[in-house]
Coordinates of C-alpha atoms in Angstrom, one line a residue:
X305 CA -10.2 -123.0 -263.6
X306 CA -11.4 -119.5 -262.4
X307 CA -15.0 -120.7 -262.5
X308 CA -14.1 -123.8 -260.5
X309 CA -12.2 -121.8 -257.9
X310 CA -15.2 -119.4 -257.5
X311 CA -17.6 -122.3 -257.1
X312 CA -15.4 -123.8 -254.5
X313 CA -15.2 -120.5 -252.6
X314 CA -19.0 -120.2 -252.6
X315 CA -19.3 -123.8 -251.4
X316 CA -16.9 -123.2 -248.5
X317 CA -18.7 -120.0 -247.6
X318 CA -22.1 -121.7 -247.7
X319 CA -20.8 -124.5 -245.5
X320 CA -19.3 -122.1 -243.0
X321 CA -22.6 -120.3 -242.9
X322 CA -24.6 -123.5 -242.4
X323 CA -22.3 -124.6 -239.6
X324 CA -23.6 -121.8 -237.4
X325 CA -27.2 -122.0 -238.5
X326 CA -30.0 -123.7 -236.7
X327 CA -30.4 -127.5 -237.3
X328 CA -32.4 -128.5 -240.4
X329 CA -36.0 -129.2 -239.7
X330 CA -36.0 -132.8 -240.8
X331 CA -39.8 -133.0 -240.7
X332 CA -40.0 -130.8 -243.7
X333 CA -37.4 -132.8 -245.6
X334 CA -38.0 -136.4 -244.6
X335 CA -41.5 -136.5 -243.3
X336 CA -44.2 -138.7 -244.9
X337 CA -46.6 -137.2 -247.5
X338 CA -50.1 -138.1 -248.5
X339 CA -50.0 -140.0 -251.8
X340 CA -52.5 -139.7 -254.6
X341 CA -51.2 -142.8 -256.2
X342 CA -50.3 -146.1 -254.6
X343 CA -46.7 -147.1 -253.8
X344 CA -45.2 -150.5 -254.4
X345 CA -43.5 -152.6 -257.0
X346 CA -41.7 -154.7 -254.5
X347 CA -38.6 -154.2 -252.3
X348 CA -38.3 -152.8 -248.8
X349 CA -41.0 -150.3 -248.0
X350 CA -43.3 -151.2 -250.9
X351 CA -46.9 -151.5 -250.1
X352 CA -48.4 -153.3 -253.1
X353 CA -46.6 -156.6 -253.0
X354 CA -43.3 -158.0 -254.3
X355 CA -42.0 -157.3 -257.7
X356 CA -41.4 -159.9 -260.4
X357 CA -37.9 -161.2 -260.9
X358 CA -36.7 -160.8 -264.5
X359 CA -33.9 -163.2 -263.7
X360 CA -36.3 -166.1 -263.7
X361 CA -38.5 -165.1 -266.6
X362 CA -36.1 -163.3 -268.8
X363 CA -32.5 -163.9 -267.6
X364 CA -30.8 -161.7 -270.2
X365 CA -33.3 -158.8 -269.9
X366 CA -31.0 -156.4 -268.0
X367 CA -28.0 -157.3 -270.1
X368 CA -30.0 -156.5 -273.2
X369 CA -31.1 -153.1 -271.8
X370 CA -27.6 -152.2 -270.5
X371 CA -25.9 -153.0 -273.8
X372 CA -28.4 -150.9 -275.8
X373 CA -28.2 -148.0 -273.4
X374 CA -24.4 -148.0 -273.4
X375 CA -24.3 -148.0 -277.2
X376 CA -26.8 -145.2 -277.4
X377 CA -25.0 -143.0 -274.8
X378 CA -21.6 -143.7 -276.5
X379 CA -23.1 -142.4 -279.8
X380 CA -24.9 -139.5 -278.1
X381 CA -24.0 -138.6 -274.5
X382 CA -27.1 -136.5 -274.2
X383 CA -29.2 -139.6 -274.6
X384 CA -28.4 -140.6 -271.0
X385 CA -30.4 -137.6 -269.7
X386 CA -33.1 -138.2 -272.3
X387 CA -33.8 -141.8 -271.2
X388 CA -33.7 -140.7 -267.5
X389 CA -36.2 -138.0 -268.2
X390 CA -38.5 -140.4 -270.0
X391 CA -38.8 -142.5 -266.8
X392 CA -39.5 -139.3 -264.7
X393 CA -42.2 -138.1 -267.1
X394 CA -43.8 -141.5 -267.1
X395 CA -43.9 -142.0 -263.3
X396 CA -45.3 -138.5 -262.6
X397 CA -48.4 -139.1 -264.7
X398 CA -50.6 -141.7 -263.0
X399 CA -47.6 -143.8 -261.9
X400 CA -44.9 -145.7 -263.7
X401 CA -46.9 -147.5 -266.4
X402 CA -45.3 -146.7 -269.8
X403 CA -48.1 -144.3 -270.7
X404 CA -45.6 -141.7 -271.9
X405 CA -44.6 -144.0 -274.7
X406 CA -48.0 -144.3 -276.4
X407 CA -48.5 -142.6 -279.7
X408 CA -51.5 -140.5 -280.6
X409 CA -54.1 -142.3 -282.7
X410 CA -57.3 -141.1 -284.4
X411 CA -59.3 -142.6 -281.4
X412 CA -56.6 -142.0 -278.8
X413 CA -54.7 -139.0 -277.4
X414 CA -51.4 -139.8 -275.6
X415 CA -49.1 -137.7 -273.5
X416 CA -46.4 -136.8 -276.1
X417 CA -48.1 -133.6 -277.1
X418 CA -48.4 -132.3 -273.6
X419 CA -46.6 -129.0 -272.9
X420 CA -43.8 -130.4 -270.9
X421 CA -43.2 -133.2 -273.5
X422 CA -43.7 -131.9 -277.0
X423 CA -40.5 -131.1 -278.9
X424 CA -38.7 -132.0 -275.7
X425 CA -38.8 -135.7 -274.9
X426 CA -36.5 -137.9 -276.9
X427 CA -35.1 -141.4 -276.9
X428 CA -38.2 -143.2 -278.0
X429 CA -36.3 -145.0 -280.8
X430 CA -33.9 -146.4 -278.2
X431 CA -36.7 -147.8 -276.2
X432 CA -38.3 -149.2 -279.3
X433 CA -35.1 -151.0 -280.2
X434 CA -34.7 -152.4 -276.7
X435 CA -38.3 -153.6 -276.6
X436 CA -38.0 -155.3 -280.0
X437 CA -34.9 -157.3 -278.9
X438 CA -36.6 -158.2 -275.6
X439 CA -39.7 -159.5 -277.5
X440 CA -37.3 -161.8 -279.5
X441 CA -35.7 -163.0 -276.3
X442 CA -38.8 -163.4 -274.1
X443 CA -42.1 -162.4 -275.7
X444 CA -44.6 -160.4 -273.6
X445 CA -42.5 -160.7 -270.5
X446 CA -40.8 -157.4 -269.8
X447 CA -43.1 -154.4 -269.7
X448 CA -42.3 -151.1 -271.4
X449 CA -42.5 -149.4 -267.9
X450 CA -39.8 -151.8 -266.6
X451 CA -37.7 -151.0 -269.7
X452 CA -37.9 -147.3 -268.8
X453 CA -36.9 -147.9 -265.2
X454 CA -33.9 -150.1 -266.1
X455 CA -32.8 -147.8 -268.9
X456 CA -32.9 -144.8 -266.5
X457 CA -30.6 -146.6 -264.1
X458 CA -28.2 -147.7 -266.8
X459 CA -28.1 -144.2 -268.3
X460 CA -27.0 -142.9 -264.9
X461 CA -24.3 -145.6 -264.6
X462 CA -23.1 -145.0 -268.1
X463 CA -22.6 -141.4 -267.2
X464 CA -20.5 -142.2 -264.1
X465 CA -23.3 -142.1 -261.5
X466 CA -24.6 -144.6 -258.9
X467 CA -26.3 -147.9 -259.5
X468 CA -29.2 -149.5 -257.7
X469 CA -31.2 -152.7 -258.1
X470 CA -34.3 -151.9 -260.2
X471 CA -37.5 -153.3 -258.9
X472 CA -39.5 -154.9 -261.7
X473 CA -43.0 -156.3 -262.3
X474 CA -44.7 -153.2 -263.6
X475 CA -47.5 -153.5 -266.1
X476 CA -48.2 -151.1 -269.1
X477 CA -51.3 -149.0 -269.1
X478 CA -53.9 -149.1 -271.8
X479 CA -54.6 -145.4 -271.4
X480 CA -52.8 -142.1 -271.1
X481 CA -53.6 -138.7 -269.8
X482 CA -52.7 -135.5 -271.7
X483 CA -54.4 -133.5 -268.9
X484 CA -52.4 -135.1 -266.1
X485 CA -49.1 -134.7 -268.1
X486 CA -49.9 -131.0 -268.4
X487 CA -50.7 -130.5 -264.7
X488 CA -48.5 -133.0 -262.8
X489 CA -45.1 -132.3 -264.2
X490 CA -43.0 -129.5 -262.7
X491 CA -42.3 -126.5 -264.9
X492 CA -38.8 -125.1 -265.4
X493 CA -40.0 -121.8 -263.9
X494 CA -41.4 -123.3 -260.7
X495 CA -40.5 -122.0 -257.3
X496 CA -39.6 -124.2 -254.3
X497 CA -43.1 -124.3 -252.8
X498 CA -44.6 -125.4 -256.2
X499 CA -41.9 -128.0 -256.7
X500 CA -42.4 -129.5 -253.3
X501 CA -46.2 -129.6 -253.9
X502 CA -45.8 -131.3 -257.2
X503 CA -43.7 -134.1 -255.6
X504 CA -46.1 -134.3 -252.6
X505 CA -49.0 -134.7 -255.0
X506 CA -47.6 -138.0 -256.3
X507 CA -46.5 -139.3 -252.9
X508 CA -42.9 -138.1 -252.8
X509 CA -41.3 -135.6 -250.4
X510 CA -39.0 -132.5 -250.5
X511 CA -35.9 -134.6 -250.0
X512 CA -36.8 -136.6 -253.1
X513 CA -37.3 -133.4 -255.0
X514 CA -33.9 -132.1 -254.2
X515 CA -32.1 -135.4 -254.8
X516 CA -33.9 -136.1 -258.1
X517 CA -33.3 -132.5 -259.3
X518 CA -29.6 -133.6 -259.3
X519 CA -30.4 -135.4 -262.6
X520 CA -29.8 -132.0 -264.1
X521 CA -26.2 -132.7 -263.8
X522 CA -26.4 -134.1 -267.3
X523 CA -28.5 -133.1 -270.3
X524 CA -29.4 -129.9 -272.1
X525 CA -32.3 -127.4 -272.1
X526 CA -33.6 -125.0 -274.7
X527 CA -33.3 -121.3 -274.2
X528 CA -37.1 -121.0 -273.9
X529 CA -37.0 -122.9 -270.7
X530 CA -34.6 -120.6 -268.9
X531 CA -35.4 -117.2 -270.5
X532 CA -36.6 -116.0 -267.1
X533 CA -33.1 -116.4 -265.8
X534 CA -31.8 -114.1 -268.5
X535 CA -34.1 -111.3 -267.4
X536 CA -32.2 -111.1 -264.1
X537 CA -28.8 -110.3 -265.6
X538 CA -27.1 -107.7 -263.4
X539 CA -29.2 -108.3 -260.3
X540 CA -26.4 -110.3 -258.7
X541 CA -22.6 -109.9 -259.3
X542 CA -22.3 -113.6 -258.5
X543 CA -23.9 -114.9 -261.7
X544 CA -23.6 -112.0 -264.1
X545 CA -20.9 -113.6 -266.3
X546 CA -22.7 -116.9 -266.5
X547 CA -26.0 -115.3 -267.5
X548 CA -24.3 -113.0 -270.0
X549 CA -22.8 -116.1 -271.7
X550 CA -26.3 -117.6 -271.9
X551 CA -27.6 -114.4 -273.5
X552 CA -25.0 -114.6 -276.2
X553 CA -25.9 -118.3 -276.8
X554 CA -29.6 -117.6 -277.1
X555 CA -29.4 -114.4 -279.1
X556 CA -31.0 -114.8 -282.5
X557 CA -32.0 -118.5 -281.9
X558 CA -35.7 -117.9 -281.4
X559 CA -35.3 -119.8 -278.2
X560 CA -34.3 -123.1 -279.9
X561 CA -30.6 -123.1 -278.9
X562 CA -29.5 -125.7 -276.4
X563 CA -27.4 -125.1 -273.3
X564 CA -25.8 -127.6 -271.0
X565 CA -27.7 -127.9 -267.7
X566 CA -24.3 -128.3 -266.0
X567 CA -21.7 -126.3 -267.9
X568 CA -18.7 -127.6 -265.8
X569 CA -19.1 -131.4 -266.3
X570 CA -22.0 -131.7 -268.8
X571 CA -21.7 -135.4 -269.6
X572 CA -20.7 -136.7 -266.2
X573 CA -23.2 -137.7 -263.5
X574 CA -21.8 -136.0 -260.4
X575 CA -22.6 -133.5 -257.7
X576 CA -21.4 -130.5 -259.8
X577 CA -25.0 -129.4 -260.3
X578 CA -25.3 -128.5 -256.6
X579 CA -21.9 -126.7 -256.6
X580 CA -23.2 -124.7 -259.6
X581 CA -26.3 -123.7 -257.7
X582 CA -24.2 -122.3 -254.8
X583 CA -22.3 -120.1 -257.2
X584 CA -25.4 -118.9 -259.0
X585 CA -24.8 -121.0 -262.1
X586 CA -28.1 -123.0 -262.1
X587 CA -29.5 -123.0 -265.6
X588 CA -33.3 -123.3 -265.1
X589 CA -35.1 -120.9 -262.7
X590 CA -36.5 -124.0 -260.9
X591 CA -32.9 -125.2 -260.3
X592 CA -31.5 -121.9 -259.0
X593 CA -34.5 -121.5 -256.7
X594 CA -33.4 -124.5 -254.7
X595 CA -30.3 -122.6 -253.4
X596 CA -32.3 -119.4 -252.6
X597 CA -34.4 -119.8 -249.4
X598 CA -37.7 -118.0 -249.6
X599 CA -40.6 -119.1 -247.5
X600 CA -41.4 -121.9 -245.1
X601 CA -39.4 -125.0 -245.6
X602 CA -37.2 -123.5 -248.3
X603 CA -34.3 -123.2 -245.9
X604 CA -34.2 -127.0 -245.5
X605 CA -34.1 -127.4 -249.2
X606 CA -31.2 -125.0 -249.5
X607 CA -29.4 -126.9 -246.7
X608 CA -29.7 -130.1 -248.7
X609 CA -28.3 -128.4 -251.7
X610 CA -25.2 -127.5 -249.6
X611 CA -25.0 -131.0 -248.2
X612 CA -25.0 -132.6 -251.7
X613 CA -22.5 -130.0 -253.0
X614 CA -20.1 -131.0 -250.2
X615 CA -20.7 -134.7 -250.2
X616 CA -21.0 -136.5 -253.6
X617 CA -21.4 -139.9 -251.9
X618 CA -24.4 -138.6 -249.9
X619 CA -26.0 -137.3 -253.1
X620 CA -25.4 -140.6 -254.9
X621 CA -27.0 -142.6 -252.0
X622 CA -30.0 -140.3 -251.8
X623 CA -30.5 -140.1 -255.5
X624 CA -30.6 -143.9 -255.8
X625 CA -33.1 -144.1 -252.9
X626 CA -35.3 -141.5 -254.4
X627 CA -35.2 -143.2 -257.8
X628 CA -36.4 -146.4 -256.2
X629 CA -39.2 -144.5 -254.4
X630 CA -40.3 -142.8 -257.6
X631 CA -40.1 -146.1 -259.4
X632 CA -42.7 -147.5 -257.0
X633 CA -45.4 -145.0 -258.0
X634 CA -48.1 -147.2 -259.3
X635 CA -51.3 -146.5 -261.2
X636 CA -54.5 -146.1 -259.2
X637 CA -55.5 -149.6 -260.3
X638 CA -52.4 -151.1 -258.7
X639 CA -49.4 -153.0 -260.0
X640 CA -51.5 -155.7 -261.7
X641 CA -53.6 -153.4 -263.7
X642 CA -52.6 -153.3 -267.4
X643 CA -50.7 -155.5 -269.8
X644 CA -47.2 -156.1 -271.1
X645 CA -47.2 -154.4 -274.5
X646 CA -45.6 -156.0 -277.5
X647 CA -44.9 -152.6 -279.0
X648 CA -44.4 -149.7 -276.5
X649 CA -46.1 -147.2 -278.8
X650 CA -49.5 -149.0 -279.0
X651 CA -51.7 -151.1 -276.7
X652 CA -51.9 -154.8 -277.6

């Protein structure tokens, strides 16, 4: 109760401060960005043609995915964040093409051993089970990339978050890129400028970055990912208690202990993540950086954090819109390049 009261106080103070501040420079937040991959799997604003309706080709596809996700999340609430993260890590590496699911082979190196993925990504067995059932229902119809997109949406919904209509019609890649996985994905120690650049590199914008960072309202992270936060204990009275509790958790664990990304409501998809940032309780350095303006454009990012902390409905709307935009990131060859894998771990 005391922590919630403190968070509310910081939120009100931030809102009071922002009320007298200069208007947000919307060009830094909502302006267009140059894309290095094409955009478009259908839907409004897509540039690569309309998506394929699963309703016509596999009427029970979304029902099958939803049931499997709900069962997996009921058994392990952390699985919601894991499935959501799989979609993110897929789309940020040469578009949403299921490449993150490919296993290493003697003649092939996938993305699972990349620094941001190894000993970190999970949920592959859930995707395998979904794909196996879909192949029984409608063989070679629903791509693994589409399964990831639908499962991500259903994971958010299963955790209490917003829903959106997933655009489908993606194809699965026949290749993967370990190098791109190592270079494209944001690190947990990234500052605001680096985060914005990583999103810009794939055709997204700063507003997408702030909204999609809200996915950290669920899930866990290893101590190794936020050790830089622990080094700052005592620098701010605001977050000293929070960081000291993390030090106790991580002590003697060799960095392997897990902490909730959102200590207040760890299994609920809500806007508590942003409230935490305003009170100094962001777990990852890259999270807490969003609430600490430093450099050109960072003030706009911090203003969005305050907006989302105050207005959960606004966050839900923007998160859903950004998930749709991220889901439209297509491989360089376009939406028709690739195949529909029968097994998500190997090419046909």
